[in-house]
XYZ file of C-alpha atoms in Angstrom:
770
model
C 84.730 144.320 128.144
C 87.861 142.970 127.612
C 87.290 139.598 126.444
C 88.682 136.698 128.964
C 89.661 134.667 126.816
C 92.507 137.439 125.171
C 93.964 137.898 128.445
C 94.252 134.113 128.747
C 96.609 134.162 125.701
C 99.608 132.727 126.334
C 97.114 130.002 128.276
C 96.174 128.668 124.910
C 99.175 128.528 123.184
C 100.788 126.183 124.979
C 97.591 123.974 124.982
C 98.217 124.578 121.162
C 102.024 122.465 122.890
C 99.247 119.285 124.319
C 97.490 118.812 121.131
C 101.134 119.355 119.040
C 101.726 116.354 121.487
C 98.829 114.729 121.235
C 98.964 114.509 117.939
C 102.151 113.111 117.318
C 101.500 110.872 119.572
C 98.031 109.816 117.903
C 99.746 109.573 115.109
C 102.115 107.191 116.320
C 99.561 105.084 117.765
C 97.430 104.822 114.271
C 100.980 103.382 112.297
C 101.945 101.244 114.722
C 98.373 99.225 116.248
C 97.571 98.819 112.314
C 100.550 96.500 111.987
C 100.475 95.209 115.505
C 97.201 93.824 114.128
C 98.497 93.476 110.867
C 100.834 90.921 112.222
C 97.224 88.930 114.266
C 95.272 89.080 110.871
C 96.878 89.266 107.670
C 98.351 91.420 105.619
C 95.071 91.278 103.412
C 93.970 94.938 101.836
C 91.225 92.890 103.336
C 92.521 92.585 106.443
C 93.477 96.419 106.748
C 90.371 97.596 105.793
C 88.877 95.837 108.591
C 91.235 97.812 110.665
C 91.329 100.654 108.966
C 87.251 101.292 109.080
C 86.871 100.023 113.625
C 90.070 101.911 113.414
C 87.616 105.238 112.546
C 84.730 104.050 114.188
C 86.417 104.745 117.386
C 87.229 108.049 117.266
C 84.411 108.744 115.443
C 82.352 107.633 119.202
C 84.706 109.460 120.988
C 84.188 112.631 119.256
C 80.592 111.342 119.300
C 80.402 110.943 123.847
C 82.989 113.846 124.007
C 80.790 116.935 122.382
C 77.966 116.244 124.627
C 79.888 115.769 127.554
C 82.322 118.249 127.013
C 80.028 121.546 126.766
C 78.905 120.157 130.867
C 82.251 120.603 132.195
C 83.381 123.083 133.832
C 86.920 122.135 133.920
C 87.259 120.531 129.549
C 90.989 120.302 130.082
C 90.409 117.420 133.259
C 88.155 115.612 130.487
C 90.981 116.189 127.848
C 93.677 114.826 130.065
C 91.609 111.932 131.234
C 91.011 110.911 127.448
C 95.355 110.999 127.048
C 95.449 109.195 129.862
C 93.189 106.565 128.622
C 95.429 106.161 125.452
C 98.026 105.982 126.535
C 97.447 103.198 129.103
C 95.751 101.429 126.766
C 99.238 101.457 124.345
C 100.307 99.149 127.108
C 97.591 96.733 127.583
C 96.748 95.707 123.985
C 99.941 93.935 122.919
C 98.939 91.369 125.584
C 95.193 91.255 124.728
C 96.617 90.684 121.158
C 98.656 87.712 121.843
C 95.941 85.931 123.622
C 93.800 86.842 120.266
C 93.583 83.221 117.827
C 94.934 84.288 114.079
C 91.656 81.779 112.769
C 88.926 84.172 113.875
C 87.901 85.036 109.734
C 87.405 87.263 107.283
C 83.608 88.997 107.573
C 81.666 90.529 110.373
C 83.497 88.245 113.387
C 86.830 89.782 112.270
C 85.110 93.323 112.962
C 83.845 93.020 115.730
C 87.079 91.395 116.910
C 88.982 94.367 115.907
C 86.843 96.939 117.186
C 86.874 95.695 120.155
C 90.434 95.650 120.575
C 90.695 99.824 119.619
C 88.237 100.801 120.896
C 89.601 101.759 124.814
C 92.246 103.388 122.483
C 90.455 105.082 119.849
C 87.338 106.248 121.883
C 90.046 108.076 124.058
C 91.539 109.536 120.936
C 88.721 110.957 119.386
C 88.087 112.608 122.795
C 90.404 114.545 123.751
C 88.914 117.255 120.667
C 86.392 118.838 121.174
C 87.629 118.930 125.160
C 90.037 121.168 123.567
C 87.318 122.920 121.851
C 85.592 123.696 124.886
C 88.779 124.758 127.009
C 90.249 127.199 124.178
C 86.240 128.498 122.478
C 84.834 131.013 125.323
C 84.752 134.076 124.333
C 84.763 135.909 121.119
C 86.924 134.439 118.132
C 86.195 130.931 119.534
C 86.381 129.457 116.152
C 89.776 131.001 115.120
C 90.688 129.068 118.208
C 89.656 126.173 118.153
C 90.800 125.745 113.761
C 94.123 126.388 115.384
C 94.073 124.073 117.801
C 92.791 121.666 114.654
C 96.080 122.218 112.597
C 98.202 122.613 115.979
C 96.911 119.415 116.368
C 97.451 117.502 112.453
C 101.092 119.337 112.629
C 102.260 117.056 115.376
C 100.968 114.290 112.961
C 103.572 114.997 110.412
C 106.350 115.041 113.075
C 104.939 111.704 113.947
C 105.168 110.393 111.320
C 108.620 111.623 110.360
C 109.796 110.218 113.503
C 108.637 106.550 113.742
C 109.366 106.824 110.442
C 112.443 107.353 110.710
C 113.551 106.728 113.812
C 111.580 104.263 116.119
C 109.478 101.537 114.095
C 112.998 99.852 113.521
C 115.429 100.575 115.285
C 113.562 101.331 118.511
C 110.318 98.640 117.568
C 107.099 98.597 116.267
C 105.511 97.903 120.348
C 107.718 100.115 121.659
C 106.779 102.849 118.989
C 103.669 102.825 120.848
C 104.913 102.414 124.235
C 106.460 105.676 123.078
C 103.969 107.713 122.129
C 101.768 106.606 125.492
C 105.092 107.187 127.438
C 104.432 111.516 125.306
C 100.142 111.045 125.726
C 100.284 110.767 129.632
C 102.941 113.059 129.880
C 99.948 115.636 128.034
C 97.933 115.246 129.808
C 99.741 115.432 133.386
C 99.862 118.575 131.748
C 96.773 119.552 130.770
C 95.761 117.805 134.665
C 97.897 121.011 136.021
C 96.020 123.010 133.928
C 92.653 122.471 134.114
C 91.877 124.864 136.632
C 93.204 127.410 134.771
C 90.423 126.495 132.021
C 86.969 127.595 133.501
C 83.929 128.426 131.691
C 82.670 130.572 131.812
C 79.108 131.559 132.927
C 76.917 133.253 130.033
C 76.448 132.926 126.627
C 79.932 134.149 124.360
C 78.939 136.374 121.198
C 77.522 133.807 118.340
C 79.309 134.480 115.025
C 77.784 136.759 112.626
C 77.349 133.707 110.109
C 76.833 131.085 113.181
C 74.034 129.437 111.260
C 73.212 126.451 113.438
C 69.638 126.458 113.274
C 70.527 124.508 110.387
C 73.461 122.207 111.420
C 72.585 118.977 109.937
C 73.581 121.282 106.604
C 77.204 121.427 107.503
C 77.425 118.028 109.207
C 76.306 117.272 105.594
C 79.161 119.989 104.486
C 81.661 117.969 107.144
C 80.850 114.566 105.785
C 81.535 115.079 102.565
C 84.787 116.620 102.912
C 85.923 113.730 105.342
C 84.531 111.491 102.310
C 86.246 113.098 99.701
C 89.686 113.874 101.344
C 90.285 109.944 102.868
C 89.129 108.475 99.387
C 91.232 111.060 98.150
C 94.217 110.479 100.255
C 93.681 106.468 98.894
C 94.257 107.281 95.268
C 96.498 109.394 95.015
C 98.699 106.446 97.178
C 97.155 103.859 94.529
C 98.325 106.707 91.769
C 102.082 107.266 93.099
C 102.490 103.430 93.226
C 102.973 104.121 89.726
C 106.198 105.889 89.889
C 107.314 105.448 93.033
C 109.514 101.648 94.323
C 106.210 101.969 97.131
C 108.205 101.709 100.344
C 107.512 102.492 103.932
C 109.728 105.671 103.124
C 106.955 106.574 100.152
C 103.968 106.135 101.947
C 105.370 108.144 104.792
C 106.302 110.534 102.152
C 102.047 111.010 100.751
C 100.892 111.096 104.007
C 103.203 113.298 104.907
C 102.837 116.082 102.596
C 98.220 115.570 102.748
C 98.486 116.198 106.740
C 100.734 118.944 106.280
C 98.206 120.173 103.471
C 95.038 119.979 105.911
C 96.838 121.660 108.433
C 97.732 124.729 106.760
C 94.421 124.105 105.645
C 93.360 124.801 109.067
C 95.137 127.642 109.417
C 94.483 129.155 106.760
C 90.993 128.454 107.713
C 91.784 129.924 110.934
C 92.078 133.504 109.136
C 89.829 133.597 106.705
C 86.189 132.312 109.793
C 84.653 135.877 110.273
C 85.967 137.729 106.622
C 82.939 138.084 104.171
C 80.390 134.942 104.180
C 81.788 132.423 105.210
C 79.386 129.949 102.688
C 80.533 131.489 99.784
C 83.967 130.196 101.552
C 83.240 126.852 101.364
C 81.634 126.670 97.930
C 84.461 128.257 96.688
C 86.717 126.226 98.071
C 84.304 122.731 96.961
C 84.525 124.205 93.335
C 88.843 124.791 93.292
C 89.206 120.492 94.727
C 86.277 119.802 92.332
C 88.699 120.860 90.135
C 91.789 120.861 91.050
C 91.382 116.610 91.985
C 91.680 115.520 88.562
C 93.913 118.711 87.226
C 96.128 116.885 89.413
C 96.592 113.408 88.053
C 97.496 114.837 84.742
C 99.884 117.043 86.465
C 101.775 113.594 87.538
C 100.578 112.309 84.119
C 102.726 115.186 82.590
C 105.998 115.820 84.651
C 106.719 111.869 85.725
C 104.743 110.311 82.435
C 104.598 107.280 84.940
C 107.757 106.717 84.529
C 109.835 104.766 87.163
C 110.811 107.481 89.612
C 114.114 108.401 89.948
C 115.663 111.331 91.673
C 119.498 111.207 92.535
C 122.397 109.076 93.314
C 121.718 108.826 96.785
C 118.719 107.393 98.993
C 118.267 110.917 100.673
C 118.322 112.460 97.269
C 115.547 110.349 96.127
C 113.081 110.611 99.216
C 113.419 114.382 98.526
C 112.257 114.046 94.896
C 109.582 112.233 95.393
C 108.463 114.106 98.805
C 108.734 117.738 96.453
C 106.892 115.193 93.614
C 103.765 114.895 95.768
C 104.016 118.327 97.474
C 103.651 119.258 93.613
C 100.876 117.571 92.676
C 98.970 116.202 96.137
C 99.488 120.563 98.321
C 96.536 122.315 95.894
C 93.531 120.277 96.291
C 94.713 118.999 99.652
C 94.073 122.386 101.686
C 91.299 123.661 99.790
C 89.496 120.325 101.370
C 91.181 120.408 104.405
C 90.070 124.790 105.014
C 85.829 123.021 104.967
C 85.288 121.341 108.511
C 86.672 124.857 110.220
C 84.167 126.735 108.917
C 81.820 124.419 108.924
C 82.443 124.378 112.355
C 82.040 128.013 112.329
C 79.119 127.839 110.076
C 77.379 125.442 112.510
C 77.621 128.056 115.465
C 81.059 126.853 117.494
C 81.958 129.620 119.003
C 78.432 129.166 120.769
C 78.569 125.664 121.570
C 82.221 124.367 120.751
C 82.297 121.425 121.765
C 78.669 120.119 120.931
C 79.938 121.551 117.276
C 83.273 120.278 117.291
C 82.049 117.033 118.241
C 78.847 116.438 115.841
C 80.299 117.731 113.065
C 83.977 115.983 113.603
C 82.105 112.497 114.354
C 80.726 112.652 110.967
C 83.362 114.394 109.428
C 85.314 110.926 111.153
C 82.083 107.762 109.153
C 82.872 109.366 106.220
C 86.552 109.414 106.565
C 85.875 105.954 107.151
C 83.230 104.783 104.324
C 85.298 107.327 101.731
C 88.366 104.700 102.143
C 86.646 101.785 101.747
C 84.640 103.417 98.923
C 87.555 103.932 96.838
C 89.011 100.958 97.796
C 86.692 98.284 97.282
C 83.693 100.264 95.186
C 85.731 103.370 92.660
C 88.568 100.888 92.264
C 87.524 97.735 91.066
C 84.255 99.541 89.334
C 85.579 102.514 87.464
C 88.870 102.649 87.262
C 91.977 105.349 88.437
C 91.350 107.727 86.014
C 87.438 107.481 86.743
C 87.795 107.445 90.943
C 89.008 111.143 91.114
C 85.992 112.182 88.332
C 83.807 110.557 90.898
C 85.335 111.942 93.824
C 85.515 115.552 92.312
C 81.720 115.224 91.810
C 81.039 114.780 95.206
C 82.938 118.240 96.248
C 80.267 119.999 93.677
C 77.454 118.214 95.014
C 78.898 120.459 97.699
C 78.773 123.426 96.701
C 75.825 123.015 94.628
C 74.406 122.015 98.825
C 75.808 124.948 99.907
C 74.917 127.473 97.012
C 70.986 126.721 97.459
C 71.794 128.623 100.885
C 73.006 131.965 99.002
C 69.948 133.810 97.432
C 71.896 136.276 95.840
C 74.514 134.568 94.382
C 73.136 131.398 93.441
C 73.825 132.590 89.619
C 76.833 132.668 89.193
C 78.086 129.674 92.209
C 75.329 127.920 89.652
C 77.539 128.958 86.063
C 80.802 128.293 88.244
C 79.623 125.051 89.413
C 78.248 124.071 85.470
C 81.751 125.118 84.196
C 83.501 123.123 86.946
C 81.605 120.004 86.640
C 82.823 119.875 82.324
C 85.798 120.762 82.826
C 86.147 117.496 85.831
C 85.242 115.474 83.816
C 87.218 116.445 80.492
C 90.203 116.259 82.670
C 88.943 112.699 83.887
C 88.764 111.899 80.966
C 91.646 113.237 78.919
C 93.882 110.733 82.149
C 91.928 107.338 80.907
C 93.896 107.742 77.888
C 97.055 107.021 79.575
C 97.758 103.406 78.789
C 100.396 103.461 81.344
C 102.412 100.143 80.053
C 106.060 100.400 79.184
C 107.049 101.028 76.288
C 107.617 98.779 73.300
C 103.931 96.414 75.085
C 101.396 96.578 74.246
C 98.603 96.122 77.071
C 96.427 92.694 76.592
C 94.202 92.864 79.280
C 94.440 95.564 83.560
C 93.154 93.986 86.476
C 92.275 96.870 88.888
C 92.016 95.828 92.151
C 92.681 96.907 96.209
C 96.150 96.368 95.430
C 96.470 98.381 92.017
C 97.240 97.021 88.584
C 97.858 94.046 87.981
C 98.624 94.091 83.536
C 99.735 90.972 81.078
C 100.456 92.499 78.515
C 102.867 92.064 75.482
C 105.855 93.039 73.561
C 105.729 94.845 70.161
C 107.750 93.182 68.013
C 107.596 88.917 69.743
C 105.132 86.739 71.060
C 106.131 87.583 74.281
C 103.463 88.213 77.432
C 104.100 89.878 80.893
C 102.451 89.904 83.756
C 103.314 93.585 86.532
C 101.613 95.482 88.980
C 101.766 98.661 89.329
C 103.563 98.987 85.031
C 107.345 98.301 86.477
C 106.621 95.766 89.290
C 107.823 92.282 86.350
C 106.039 89.612 88.025
C 107.254 87.142 85.161
C 107.102 86.629 81.687
C 106.687 83.661 79.305
C 110.811 85.200 78.345
C 111.646 84.448 81.930
C 110.132 80.654 81.851
C 114.052 79.263 82.268
C 114.554 80.859 85.152
C 111.388 80.315 87.055
C 110.857 77.061 86.430
C 114.080 76.516 87.953
C 113.321 77.939 91.288
C 110.659 75.434 91.526
C 112.857 72.237 90.539
C 115.864 73.403 91.829
C 114.369 72.935 96.130
C 111.880 69.678 95.088
C 115.403 68.106 94.290
C 117.713 68.976 97.094
C 114.627 66.168 98.789
C 114.230 63.006 98.306
C 110.511 62.221 98.418
C 108.713 65.545 98.379
C 105.207 64.423 98.754
C 102.960 67.625 100.317
C 104.557 71.334 98.687
C 103.476 74.442 99.435
C 104.674 76.954 97.485
C 104.511 80.955 98.420
C 103.568 83.220 95.552
C 102.045 82.343 92.713
C 102.226 85.040 89.300
C 102.555 83.728 85.981
C 102.818 80.213 87.872
C 105.906 78.673 85.839
C 107.600 78.388 88.991
C 105.272 76.017 91.166
C 104.264 74.025 87.827
C 107.407 72.403 89.144
C 105.412 70.340 90.740
C 103.423 68.789 88.107
C 106.791 66.728 86.735
C 107.167 65.222 90.289
C 104.302 62.151 90.083
C 105.402 61.154 93.681
C 104.279 64.540 94.959
C 100.020 64.236 95.755
C 99.012 67.454 97.224
C 101.035 70.774 95.200
C 99.810 74.024 97.384
C 100.002 77.962 96.097
C 99.771 80.768 98.149
C 98.788 83.902 96.623
C 97.904 87.354 98.330
C 96.377 89.337 95.265
C 93.127 88.321 93.596
C 93.943 90.115 90.428
C 97.119 87.573 89.398
C 95.373 84.213 90.338
C 92.922 85.821 86.670
C 97.049 87.291 85.248
C 98.037 83.902 85.409
C 95.491 82.533 83.209
C 97.112 83.655 80.438
C 99.965 81.580 81.357
C 98.193 77.652 81.262
C 100.179 77.333 78.167
C 103.645 77.783 79.580
C 102.391 76.481 83.021
C 101.465 73.265 82.121
C 97.496 74.448 83.557
C 98.683 74.529 86.423
C 95.740 76.067 88.150
C 93.559 72.983 85.909
C 95.297 70.029 87.858
C 93.591 68.429 90.442
C 96.689 67.720 93.037
C 96.782 71.737 93.408
C 95.627 74.032 96.399
C 95.222 77.649 95.440
C 95.212 80.247 98.556
C 94.101 83.557 98.156
C 94.931 84.892 101.593
C 97.643 86.446 103.125
C 100.850 83.167 102.620
C 102.092 83.648 105.959
C 98.979 83.818 107.495
C 97.493 80.478 106.230
C 100.779 79.211 107.297
C 100.215 80.407 110.688
C 96.847 78.775 111.360
C 97.193 75.778 109.598
C 97.876 72.279 110.595
C 98.689 70.640 107.082
C 102.489 69.251 106.897
C 105.100 70.035 103.909
C 108.116 68.563 102.512
C 108.710 71.377 100.431
C 108.333 75.292 101.628
C 109.351 77.920 98.528
C 108.710 81.785 99.175
C 109.045 83.020 95.561
C 110.863 86.547 94.827
C 109.251 89.501 96.446
C 110.514 93.184 97.102
C 111.652 92.855 100.402
C 111.008 96.720 100.838
C 107.232 96.151 100.626
C 104.910 96.042 103.864
C 103.407 93.552 103.121
C 105.678 91.131 102.306
C 108.988 93.000 104.198
C 107.297 90.152 107.073
C 108.500 87.496 105.073
C 111.846 88.210 105.774
C 111.038 87.330 109.679
C 112.185 85.341 112.538
C 108.856 84.362 113.346
C 107.843 83.241 110.145
C 110.945 81.077 109.081
C 109.707 80.047 112.531
C 105.845 79.808 111.007
C 108.121 78.042 107.745
C 109.848 75.770 110.433
C 106.439 74.609 112.331
C 105.179 73.478 108.954
C 107.934 71.015 108.085
C 108.261 67.725 108.522
C 110.706 65.196 109.530
C 113.278 66.567 107.326
C 111.425 68.680 105.880
C 113.151 71.828 102.672
C 112.391 75.606 103.138
C 114.116 77.140 100.770
C 113.842 81.427 100.270
C 114.581 83.052 97.125
C 116.746 85.739 97.620
C 117.247 88.247 94.018
C 120.622 90.550 94.896
C 119.512 93.432 92.699
C 117.750 94.054 95.432
C 119.437 93.820 98.465
C 123.213 95.392 99.428
C 125.641 92.553 101.598
C 123.536 93.705 104.703
C 120.333 92.650 104.126
C 121.831 89.419 103.531
C 123.960 88.884 105.751
C 120.881 89.583 108.278
C 118.479 88.018 106.318
C 119.700 85.191 106.541
C 121.890 86.040 110.507
C 117.284 85.801 111.187
C 116.633 82.315 109.660
C 119.840 80.679 110.693
C 118.585 81.762 114.301
C 115.591 79.612 113.330
C 116.859 76.235 111.371
C 119.791 73.886 112.757
C 121.520 74.990 108.839
C 121.101 77.469 106.088
C 122.927 76.888 103.192
C 124.275 79.326 100.184
C 123.357 78.511 96.838
C 123.941 80.854 93.694
C 121.775 79.809 90.877
C 122.103 82.907 88.492
C 125.500 83.557 86.219
C 123.937 86.676 85.218
C 126.359 89.312 88.155
C 124.152 91.508 87.642
C 120.969 89.121 87.696
C 122.411 87.325 90.864
C 120.092 85.243 92.356
C 120.497 83.309 95.933
C 118.709 80.728 97.740
C 118.869 80.202 101.159
C 117.668 77.097 101.943
C 116.789 75.676 106.197
C 117.085 72.402 107.243
C 117.075 71.020 110.660
C 119.825 67.778 110.149
C 122.048 67.252 107.426
C 121.020 65.928 103.773
C 122.700 63.432 102.110
C 121.531 63.538 98.449
C 122.757 60.844 95.620
C 124.363 62.322 92.205
C 122.442 59.153 90.291
C 119.783 60.198 91.903
C 119.587 63.043 90.968
C 120.371 62.395 87.646
C 117.138 60.258 87.375
C 114.517 62.835 88.998
C 115.868 66.025 86.786
C 114.966 63.631 83.108
C 111.948 63.429 84.207
C 111.892 67.173 84.206
C 110.092 68.526 81.308
C 111.886 71.864 79.474
C 110.969 74.875 80.098
C 108.529 76.570 78.507
C 111.415 79.063 76.337
C 115.087 77.414 75.025
C 116.823 75.488 77.782
C 118.019 75.620 81.399
C 121.852 75.790 81.204
C 122.737 76.222 84.482
C 120.081 73.464 86.687
C 120.851 70.131 83.684
C 122.750 67.504 85.625
C 123.743 66.219 89.140
C 126.838 68.373 88.885
C 125.246 72.220 88.237
C 123.052 71.442 91.963
C 126.774 70.662 93.692
C 128.549 73.895 91.465
C 126.029 76.521 92.844
C 126.527 75.314 96.480
C 128.498 77.671 97.377
C 128.846 76.570 101.750
C 126.862 77.595 104.858
C 125.551 80.761 106.739
C 127.999 80.897 109.380
C 126.760 83.043 112.083
C 127.803 86.996 112.436
C 128.526 88.588 115.807
C 127.029 91.964 116.023
C 124.843 91.511 113.206
C 121.180 92.432 114.490
C 118.218 90.024 113.412
C 115.207 91.025 111.132
C 111.953 90.565 113.724
C 108.369 91.515 113.752
C 109.128 93.495 116.243
C 112.495 95.185 114.607
C 111.311 94.729 110.372
C 114.505 96.402 109.698
C 115.020 94.836 106.151
C 111.688 96.376 105.260
C 113.241 100.218 106.777
C 116.973 98.728 104.860
C 116.337 97.162 101.926
C 114.808 100.675 100.975
C 118.012 102.400 100.633
C 120.695 99.557 99.393
C 118.352 99.534 96.696
C 118.698 103.290 95.826
C 121.660 103.871 96.723
C 124.371 103.578 93.665
C 126.871 100.977 93.826
C 125.280 99.232 96.876
C 123.530 96.381 95.495
C 124.413 93.074 95.364
C 124.901 92.434 91.484
C 128.678 93.718 89.469
C 131.462 95.061 91.493
C 129.397 94.960 94.827
C 128.661 91.286 94.711
C 132.250 90.167 93.681
C 133.514 91.541 97.185
C 130.710 90.741 98.922
C 131.960 86.970 97.571
C 135.546 87.509 97.973
C 135.064 89.220 101.797
C 131.991 86.716 102.711
C 130.591 84.261 101.060
C 134.423 82.323 99.852
C 135.621 80.588 102.495
C 131.817 79.600 103.711
C 132.211 75.482 104.654
C 129.600 72.941 103.078
C 128.227 69.942 105.442
C 124.758 70.694 105.529
C 124.680 68.837 101.669
C 126.226 65.831 101.627
C 126.862 64.945 97.947
C 127.909 61.735 97.113
C 130.515 60.039 95.251
C 132.011 63.805 97.623
C 132.415 66.775 95.653
C 135.568 67.691 94.381
C 137.074 71.099 95.759
C 137.067 72.256 92.083
C 133.555 72.242 91.907
C 133.115 75.416 93.123
C 132.041 77.883 91.229
C 132.433 81.771 91.485
C 130.339 84.265 90.082
C 130.917 86.184 86.915
């Protein structure tokens, strides 16, 4: 008798199109919702973990509920349509919920419950869609194949969602608007599914089970699905940490890693659909698990051999850079992720997806998703701090060895062969991990003093081999300060403090070595010094610089807050005469929000009458467009934005944007008196900021608003997406020739007015950058 499902192949193909659209929308939701929640609860790793756990828990609930409901439904596509409509509708509702959400909710259980409740309707609906589609396409023989292909189509849509949202939606269209665009797609997909609901009516009779289906031992395959989920997400977290050691860590490089991972999982589902019913699927699961166990640590070793943990560079344009970065990720990640992705489709088949598709897919995918959330948390907050990056890969590889053992027990005649393969694989896993663990990953000419591993990666204290100069670095290549840079770091603190007549309460966003904040210790009139630092390990590393920062962390006037600086300012009620924002990498998502209009508004709200806000900008990290957008965004909040340049080095220019709400009159005599009470920098002398005339000379002028220059906002985070392009494009960054052109075309014509010096300034006191 002909298979009725085969007779409606064109209809099944149309379902693949629906789930493709659903996957694209789902990934856009995940990106947009995580950003929206991060603005409320902070950009800390712990807050991100809470969002991730809540997201996956909601998905798992959707899988579980739909798994039960789909098996009872005669029109499963109707259930899929309703799920898409609910997800789309919630995308429109969620911003209103977050708008009334208090940001002062403490970390821990309370925050998790709130995030879970906010996400639950949308994530439950997203999870519910797969079991309904599985039930719709799986009736008749070959159902497991079609389910695997549906899953592949869904992941393929997610790949497109990554590319489209990262390149074309988030910055120009907007973060919330991206979720609304995804909602429109979900609602459209749901409408098409509703129109098709009558074409997938479940027929009577029991479909024939797969030759190797084993429904009576479903829990074996539930466990296999759970180990697969845990390993896949944990490995993804570890790969992000691994590539952070070589990439410039913008939104684009994170998107490249996610794109390759999703592509590999989609291809694995297609391969799995071809392998189902070809041979013993249990043997295939064992083989896939052993391939993962071996290739996971081998991939780490491959990156070390290919790149040597050097800072990655490819070509002279951003396009060549991101293309090369994606190819490097693919060469390292593709094989282990392909093997990981095959296990879940095979487990569906072995658990009886041909018999009860919706129920089996719902149950196994629930276990897979819950374990995935646990794997991400395990990797971030247990393995990385406890055993380090290299051995974390070994632990996850060992989980797949455990899966191979579990399934091998079921293979009566092949136990011996599997046992030998597992033993050999275990030896190879730990041998490769041991070899990788010997790679210190420090810059040439430096010796590792101590490494602090945490959720943000490595924070290293290193010493130069030929002299006694300590460095603080994050993830090998990001310099946070050094003994030799103490002159510049101390200058950053003194300069802003000198612009206020009598600061009593000051705040620093960013600790690093602590030298910049230690400038406040030199002024006896300062009563409280609040220092905010996002990365806990930086606090530990800063203790090595106690001699340079004058024992900052032990001074009774200092209050250290380890949290997202923006969230601290937004939720506190304290007032400050001076707030100083340190140098940050503007394209990283956790720091990109420190350059938005909303952040500047939060800063202004915390300034006392006549307060001063100083924002430091590194010209070598920005192009002219980014400088203009940041200045324009700051000017939209403050009455005056003064532009200063405090580094003569044309290849390393250092700018300060100073926001004030009224003009400041500064006496040169008073400046001289206050400068004399400063202690000398830890290394050498400051040849730029020695006298009152030096402060005057580096005052370029007040920013003049530009027509048609966009603002950098939470909704349109332009800087986060624009700065990495300028950074990786030759001749764009503000240094050397580009700096001189920008000065002549834009800065040289600025007029002065927000800071008035007495006696008046001579026109000759204006210096050009060299």
